[in-house]
Short mmCIF file of C-alpha atoms and ligand atoms in Angstrom, two decimals:
data_model
loop_
_atom_site.label_atom_id
_atom_site.label_comp_id
_atom_site.label_asym_id
_atom_site.label_seq_id
_atom_site.Cartn_x
_atom_site.Cartn_y
_atom_site.Cartn_z
CA MET A 1 17.29 -6.61 49.23
CA THR A 2 14.62 -5.49 46.95
CA LYS A 3 10.92 -6.09 47.16
CA GLU A 4 11.09 -8.41 44.41
CA GLU A 5 14.11 -10.33 45.85
CA ALA A 6 11.96 -10.67 49.10
CA VAL A 7 8.90 -12.22 47.30
CA GLU A 8 11.35 -14.69 45.51
CA LEU A 9 12.94 -15.79 48.57
CA LEU A 10 9.72 -16.14 50.33
CA ALA A 11 8.12 -18.24 47.52
CA ARG A 12 11.31 -20.28 46.54
CA ALA A 13 14.44 -20.26 49.04
CA PRO A 14 14.76 -23.70 50.87
CA PHE A 15 13.60 -23.51 54.42
CA LEU A 16 16.74 -24.45 56.07
CA GLU A 17 18.90 -22.04 53.85
CA LEU A 18 16.75 -19.17 54.75
CA GLY A 19 17.11 -19.81 58.33
CA LYS A 20 20.94 -20.25 58.08
CA MET A 21 21.07 -16.76 56.04
CA ALA A 22 19.16 -15.27 58.81
CA LEU A 23 21.12 -16.80 61.72
CA LEU A 24 24.47 -15.76 59.94
CA ARG A 25 23.07 -12.27 59.86
CA LYS A 26 21.98 -12.30 63.39
CA ARG A 27 25.36 -13.34 64.48
CA GLU A 28 26.90 -10.47 62.68
CA LEU A 29 24.82 -8.08 64.39
CA HIS A 30 24.81 -9.82 67.83
CA PRO A 31 28.05 -11.85 67.86
CA ASP A 32 28.08 -12.49 71.58
CA ARG A 33 25.16 -15.05 71.54
CA VAL A 34 23.23 -13.12 74.00
CA THR A 35 19.43 -13.52 73.69
CA THR A 36 17.54 -10.77 75.58
CA PHE A 37 14.04 -10.79 77.13
CA VAL A 38 11.76 -8.36 79.25
CA ILE A 39 9.88 -9.16 82.49
CA ASP A 40 6.80 -7.07 81.94
CA ARG A 41 3.02 -7.31 82.18
CA ASN A 42 0.43 -6.23 79.88
CA ILE A 43 -2.22 -3.96 81.46
CA ASN A 44 -5.39 -3.32 79.48
CA TYR A 45 -6.71 -0.37 81.23
CA THR A 46 -10.23 -0.90 79.33
CA ASN A 47 -11.52 -3.45 76.80
CA ILE A 48 -14.15 -0.80 75.54
CA CYS A 49 -13.48 -0.23 72.01
CA HIS A 50 -15.39 1.18 68.93
CA ILE A 51 -13.06 0.33 66.22
CA GLY A 52 -14.42 -3.13 65.53
CA CYS A 53 -11.46 -5.00 63.93
CA LYS A 54 -12.80 -8.59 62.41
CA PHE A 55 -9.82 -10.43 63.88
CA CYS A 56 -10.11 -9.06 67.47
CA ALA A 57 -11.86 -11.18 70.23
CA PHE A 58 -10.94 -8.73 73.02
CA HIS A 59 -12.97 -5.49 72.64
CA ALA A 60 -16.32 -4.96 74.17
CA SER A 61 -19.18 -2.25 73.55
CA VAL A 62 -19.67 0.50 76.25
CA ASN A 63 -22.67 -1.17 77.17
CA SER A 64 -21.62 -4.85 77.25
CA PRO A 65 -21.68 -6.63 80.61
CA ARG A 66 -17.85 -7.40 79.80
CA ALA A 67 -16.99 -3.90 79.42
CA TYR A 68 -14.62 -2.37 82.10
CA ILE A 69 -12.15 0.45 82.86
CA LEU A 70 -9.57 -0.32 85.42
CA PRO A 71 -9.57 2.16 88.29
CA TYR A 72 -6.09 3.35 89.40
CA GLU A 73 -6.33 1.19 92.49
CA ALA A 74 -6.37 -1.96 90.25
CA ILE A 75 -3.63 -0.65 88.02
CA ASP A 76 -1.42 0.23 90.89
CA ARG A 77 -1.89 -3.24 92.45
CA LYS A 78 -0.85 -4.99 89.03
CA ILE A 79 2.26 -2.59 88.86
CA GLU A 80 3.27 -3.70 92.40
CA GLU A 81 2.84 -7.23 91.75
CA LEU A 82 5.21 -6.77 88.61
CA ILE A 83 7.80 -5.09 90.54
CA ALA A 84 7.80 -7.74 93.18
CA ILE A 85 9.04 -10.41 90.52
CA GLY A 86 11.78 -8.07 89.07
CA GLY A 87 9.65 -6.52 86.31
CA THR A 88 10.41 -3.18 84.49
CA GLN A 89 7.87 -2.63 81.85
CA ILE A 90 4.30 -2.36 81.39
CA LEU A 91 2.76 -2.84 78.12
CA PHE A 92 -0.21 -0.53 78.67
CA GLN A 93 -2.87 -0.57 76.00
CA GLY A 94 -6.78 -0.46 75.87
CA GLY A 95 -9.36 -0.65 73.34
CA VAL A 96 -10.12 2.70 71.74
CA HIS A 97 -12.78 3.90 74.03
CA PRO A 98 -15.09 6.36 72.18
CA ASN A 99 -15.51 9.02 74.93
CA LEU A 100 -11.83 9.35 76.60
CA ALA A 101 -9.96 12.42 75.52
CA ILE A 102 -6.32 13.66 76.25
CA ASP A 103 -6.73 14.75 79.78
CA TYR A 104 -7.83 11.31 80.92
CA TYR A 105 -4.67 9.75 79.34
CA GLU A 106 -2.39 12.64 80.73
CA ASN A 107 -3.70 12.16 84.11
CA LEU A 108 -3.33 8.34 83.83
CA VAL A 109 0.40 8.30 82.73
CA ALA A 110 1.21 10.99 85.23
CA HIS A 111 -0.30 8.96 87.89
CA ILE A 112 1.54 5.87 86.93
CA HIS A 113 4.80 7.68 86.31
CA GLU A 114 4.98 9.60 89.60
CA LYS A 115 4.04 6.57 91.52
CA PHE A 116 6.26 4.03 89.73
CA PRO A 117 9.00 6.24 88.10
CA ALA A 118 11.28 2.99 87.27
CA ILE A 119 8.66 1.33 85.34
CA ASP A 120 8.75 1.96 81.60
CA ILE A 121 5.33 2.74 80.40
CA HIS A 122 5.36 1.14 76.66
CA GLY A 123 2.14 2.57 76.00
CA PHE A 124 -1.09 2.72 73.78
CA SER A 125 -0.83 2.42 69.87
CA ALA A 126 -0.91 4.37 66.77
CA VAL A 127 -4.50 3.79 66.77
CA GLU A 128 -5.25 5.05 70.37
CA ILE A 129 -3.19 8.19 69.59
CA ALA A 130 -5.06 8.94 66.38
CA TYR A 131 -8.52 8.59 68.00
CA ILE A 132 -7.42 10.66 71.02
CA ALA A 133 -6.17 13.46 68.82
CA GLN A 134 -9.59 13.34 66.87
CA ILE A 135 -11.77 13.26 70.00
CA SER A 136 -9.54 16.19 71.68
CA GLN A 137 -9.27 18.05 68.58
CA ILE A 138 -5.56 18.43 68.62
CA SER A 139 -2.87 16.81 66.33
CA THR A 140 -1.41 13.36 66.86
CA ARG A 141 2.01 14.96 67.44
CA GLU A 142 0.58 17.12 70.29
CA VAL A 143 -1.19 13.95 71.84
CA LEU A 144 2.39 12.43 71.89
CA SER A 145 4.14 15.26 73.17
CA ARG A 146 1.81 15.63 75.99
CA LEU A 147 1.99 11.98 76.98
CA LEU A 148 5.90 12.07 76.68
CA ASP A 149 5.84 15.02 79.09
CA ARG A 150 3.93 13.02 81.69
CA GLY A 151 6.25 10.15 81.45
CA MET A 152 5.53 7.89 78.48
CA ARG A 153 8.71 6.92 76.70
CA SER A 154 7.79 4.40 74.28
CA MET A 155 4.84 3.13 72.29
CA PRO A 156 4.23 -0.47 70.80
CA GLY A 157 3.77 -1.13 67.15
CA ALA A 158 0.34 -2.63 67.62
CA GLY A 159 -2.27 -1.58 64.82
CA ALA A 160 0.14 -2.12 61.99
CA GLU A 161 -1.02 -5.64 61.03
CA ILE A 162 -0.41 -5.47 57.34
CA LEU A 163 0.28 -2.13 56.04
CA SER A 164 -1.58 -2.41 52.99
CA ASP A 165 -4.79 -0.38 52.76
CA ARG A 166 -6.38 -3.14 50.76
CA VAL A 167 -5.97 -5.69 53.53
CA ARG A 168 -6.99 -3.00 56.24
CA ALA A 169 -10.13 -2.37 54.35
CA ILE A 170 -11.17 -5.97 54.79
CA VAL A 171 -10.15 -6.57 58.34
CA SER A 172 -10.05 -3.49 60.23
CA PRO A 173 -11.76 -0.65 58.03
CA ASN A 174 -12.02 1.88 61.04
CA LYS A 175 -8.31 1.76 61.93
CA VAL A 176 -5.63 4.26 60.80
CA SER A 177 -4.39 3.95 57.28
CA ALA A 178 -1.02 2.39 56.57
CA ALA A 179 0.26 5.94 55.71
CA ASP A 180 -1.12 7.30 59.17
CA TRP A 181 0.53 4.56 61.22
CA LEU A 182 3.86 5.19 59.60
CA ARG A 183 3.49 9.00 60.13
CA ILE A 184 2.44 8.61 64.01
CA HIS A 185 5.50 6.49 64.67
CA GLY A 186 7.66 8.81 62.79
CA GLU A 187 6.12 11.84 64.92
CA ALA A 188 6.93 9.67 68.09
CA HIS A 189 10.66 9.07 66.98
CA SER A 190 11.09 12.85 66.10
CA LEU A 191 9.96 13.73 69.77
CA GLY A 192 12.60 11.24 71.10
CA MET A 193 10.21 8.27 71.79
CA THR A 194 11.31 4.72 70.82
CA THR A 195 8.53 2.41 69.38
CA SER A 196 8.27 -1.11 68.01
CA ALA A 197 7.28 -2.32 64.70
CA THR A 198 5.13 -5.28 64.19
CA MET A 199 3.13 -7.34 61.60
CA VAL A 200 0.21 -9.59 61.81
CA PHE A 201 0.17 -12.14 59.08
CA GLY A 202 -2.61 -14.60 58.06
CA LEU A 203 -5.05 -12.01 57.18
CA GLY A 204 -5.36 -12.81 53.60
CA GLU A 205 -2.47 -10.90 52.32
CA THR A 206 -0.27 -11.55 49.57
CA ASN A 207 3.66 -11.97 49.46
CA GLU A 208 3.95 -8.85 47.60
CA GLU A 209 1.95 -7.15 50.51
CA ILE A 210 4.46 -8.44 53.04
CA ALA A 211 7.20 -7.35 50.92
CA MET A 212 5.61 -3.94 50.76
CA HIS A 213 5.25 -3.94 54.55
CA PHE A 214 8.96 -4.74 55.11
CA ASP A 215 9.87 -2.11 52.76
CA LEU A 216 7.65 0.69 54.23
CA LEU A 217 9.27 -0.20 57.76
CA ARG A 218 12.82 -0.04 56.38
CA ARG A 219 12.20 3.21 54.85
CA GLN A 220 10.44 4.62 57.88
CA GLN A 221 13.37 3.58 60.13
CA ALA A 222 15.90 5.11 57.66
CA GLU A 223 14.01 8.41 57.82
CA SER A 224 13.23 8.51 61.76
CA GLY A 225 15.22 5.76 63.21
CA GLY A 226 13.18 5.07 66.43
CA PHE A 227 12.20 1.43 65.90
CA THR A 228 13.81 -0.65 68.52
CA ALA A 229 12.53 -3.94 67.23
CA PHE A 230 10.43 -5.79 64.77
CA ILE A 231 7.78 -8.59 65.90
CA ILE A 232 5.84 -10.68 63.77
CA TRP A 233 2.82 -12.75 65.03
CA SER A 234 0.09 -14.65 63.37
CA TYR A 235 -3.59 -14.12 63.18
CA GLN A 236 -5.41 -16.27 65.80
CA PRO A 237 -8.90 -16.95 64.48
CA ASP A 238 -10.62 -18.44 67.63
CA ASN A 239 -13.56 -16.38 68.88
CA THR A 240 -13.25 -13.70 66.27
CA PRO A 241 -15.80 -12.20 63.90
CA LEU A 242 -13.31 -12.83 60.94
CA ALA A 243 -13.35 -16.65 61.49
CA LYS A 244 -17.19 -16.67 60.42
CA LEU A 245 -16.51 -14.18 57.56
CA ARG A 246 -13.42 -16.02 56.22
CA PRO A 247 -13.28 -19.44 57.36
CA ASP A 248 -10.48 -20.09 54.80
CA LEU A 249 -8.20 -18.01 56.97
CA THR A 250 -6.88 -20.40 59.35
CA HIS A 251 -4.00 -20.73 61.84
CA GLN A 252 -0.60 -20.28 60.02
CA SER A 253 1.91 -22.82 60.12
CA ALA A 254 5.20 -22.80 62.10
CA ASN A 255 6.84 -22.90 58.78
CA ARG A 256 5.36 -19.95 57.25
CA TYR A 257 6.16 -17.99 60.48
CA LEU A 258 9.79 -19.04 60.49
CA ARG A 259 10.14 -18.19 56.95
CA LEU A 260 8.73 -14.73 57.43
CA LEU A 261 10.89 -14.21 60.48
CA ALA A 262 14.13 -15.18 58.76
CA LEU A 263 13.01 -12.88 55.71
CA SER A 264 12.45 -10.01 58.25
CA ARG A 265 15.94 -10.44 59.71
CA LEU A 266 17.42 -10.28 56.26
CA TYR A 267 15.20 -7.32 54.75
CA LEU A 268 15.05 -4.85 57.72
CA ASP A 269 18.84 -4.40 57.94
CA ASN A 270 18.39 -1.25 59.80
CA ILE A 271 16.33 -2.84 62.78
CA LYS A 272 18.74 -4.30 65.00
CA ASN A 273 16.32 -6.62 67.34
CA ILE A 274 14.00 -9.13 65.96
CA GLN A 275 11.64 -10.42 68.54
CA ALA A 276 10.30 -14.03 68.50
CA SER A 277 6.45 -14.41 69.26
CA TRP A 278 6.25 -17.40 71.51
CA VAL A 279 2.77 -16.48 72.60
CA THR A 280 1.26 -17.05 69.36
CA GLN A 281 3.66 -19.89 68.12
CA GLY A 282 4.07 -21.74 71.24
CA ARG A 283 7.10 -21.75 73.38
CA TYR A 284 9.06 -24.12 71.35
CA ILE A 285 8.69 -22.42 68.24
CA GLY A 286 9.49 -19.46 69.86
CA GLN A 287 12.81 -21.03 70.92
CA LEU A 288 13.43 -22.21 67.42
CA SER A 289 13.10 -18.68 66.32
CA LEU A 290 16.45 -17.96 67.69
CA LYS A 291 17.80 -20.13 64.87
CA PHE A 292 15.98 -18.24 62.24
CA GLY A 293 17.15 -14.64 63.17
CA ALA A 294 15.24 -13.52 66.25
CA ASN A 295 17.73 -12.30 69.14
CA ASP A 296 14.92 -11.58 71.59
CA LEU A 297 12.57 -13.81 73.18
CA GLY A 298 9.92 -11.06 74.06
CA SER A 299 8.36 -11.13 77.44
CA THR A 300 7.58 -13.20 80.40
CA MET A 301 4.10 -11.73 80.09
CA MET A 302 2.85 -11.93 83.70
CA GLU A 303 -0.51 -10.81 82.37
CA GLU A 304 -1.97 -10.68 78.86
CA ASN A 305 -5.55 -10.43 77.68
CA VAL A 306 -5.84 -9.61 74.10
CA VAL A 307 -4.31 -12.60 72.52
CA ALA A 308 -5.83 -14.80 75.44
CA ALA A 309 -9.30 -13.89 74.31
CA THR A 310 -8.53 -16.09 71.28
CA GLY A 311 -7.75 -19.02 73.53
CA CYS A 312 -3.77 -18.77 73.36
CA SER A 313 -2.09 -19.62 76.65
CA ASN A 314 0.50 -16.88 77.71
CA SER A 315 2.41 -16.41 80.59
CA MET A 316 5.93 -18.00 81.26
CA ALA A 317 7.95 -18.03 84.49
CA THR A 318 11.33 -16.28 84.12
CA ASP A 319 13.08 -19.60 84.92
CA GLU A 320 11.51 -21.13 81.84
CA MET A 321 12.27 -18.21 79.57
CA ILE A 322 15.88 -18.64 80.68
CA TYR A 323 15.89 -22.51 80.25
CA LEU A 324 14.68 -22.01 76.61
CA ILE A 325 17.35 -19.55 75.73
CA LYS A 326 20.14 -21.54 77.61
CA SER A 327 19.14 -24.92 76.26
CA SER A 328 19.49 -23.36 72.58
CA GLY A 329 22.96 -22.52 73.04
CA GLU A 330 22.58 -18.88 73.84
CA ILE A 331 23.12 -16.60 76.78
CA PRO A 332 19.92 -15.19 78.46
CA MET A 333 19.80 -11.47 79.62
CA GLN A 334 17.08 -9.41 81.03
CA ARG A 335 16.55 -5.98 79.25
CA ASN A 336 14.54 -3.09 79.52
CA THR A 337 12.23 -1.35 77.13
CA LYS A 338 15.07 0.36 75.29
CA TYR A 339 16.86 -3.20 74.84
CA GLU A 340 19.60 -2.22 77.25
CA ARG A 341 20.77 -5.10 79.10
CA LEU A 342 20.18 -5.45 82.91
CA LYS A 343 21.21 -8.76 84.08
CA GLY A 344 22.66 -12.03 82.87
CA PHE A 345 21.85 -15.46 83.90
S1 SF4 B 1 -7.57 -4.88 67.74
FE1 SF4 B 1 -7.83 -3.16 69.11
S2 SF4 B 1 -8.79 -1.43 67.97
FE2 SF4 B 1 -9.24 -3.34 67.06
S3 SF4 B 1 -11.17 -3.96 67.87
FE3 SF4 B 1 -9.54 -4.98 69.09
S4 SF4 B 1 -9.12 -3.49 70.91
FE4 SF4 B 1 -10.12 -2.47 69.23
#
């Protein structure tokens, strides 16, 4: 599919036809009707961040009364609770702390990996990696390599938002550029890490910029091949600075979400897993996503703080996850970070 065809489909394809095409494509890639999910917990080791994205309601400044850095004991306790419910992954991210350098992160990752070797550390983001490199005066590749040595095997795709420097200049001017986001993921892949690819829509982007985003990801995957999955979610305006600056950017419709999801399944023909975002769309649109190309319902999210800061409710019992998948006619299976299947239900 070309970018021009993607724009055309996004603007004009009948809703249900687009969904049907995405479902057919999903069935070609995943003929056994299995929908996967992961049992994980988001651990935000700090909320201190100096990047100042305008769509973010989570970050705090160093001197804010809300500011925190979790001590090792608190992190350990959270992981023990996760293991007790059969969890396998921590999504481990912070804000971008202005004063923490590579040795802090190396020690942190080593501590977790040595104490909990069975837990996958799905850690940090291209934005954190770029800043750790800057403050430590080393390359991003060296940051990734040193964290890999300590036990971090995968990195989430956070910080991609829309891979258009026009949009980024408006909503997150201090974040890595689109080219740097792609470069850092390519470096991670070349070192043997897996990463996920993401997109946040509803930030004032055009359909052409969405098609460009898909195209950049498809090219990067063709080159470095380490994206395990693609995940879309929508901008959540509540409690964010952007809501005051751009009141015209409101909650995105389920229709728009499902169209984009279906299109991503069709365009990203070299990314096998498309993950539904029930956290921002609600659990029933999440479930409906399985008919619009998604083959993974994400995570049960024992704890999540970043989207929760905008007022979204977001944790789901494993039983409910299984129910949502089964009642849409699919077979639920727990997976790990690499999308290897662990257990069927
Ligand atoms: S989205 Fe991330 S990088 Fe941006 S301000 Fe929030 S915590 Fe910081």
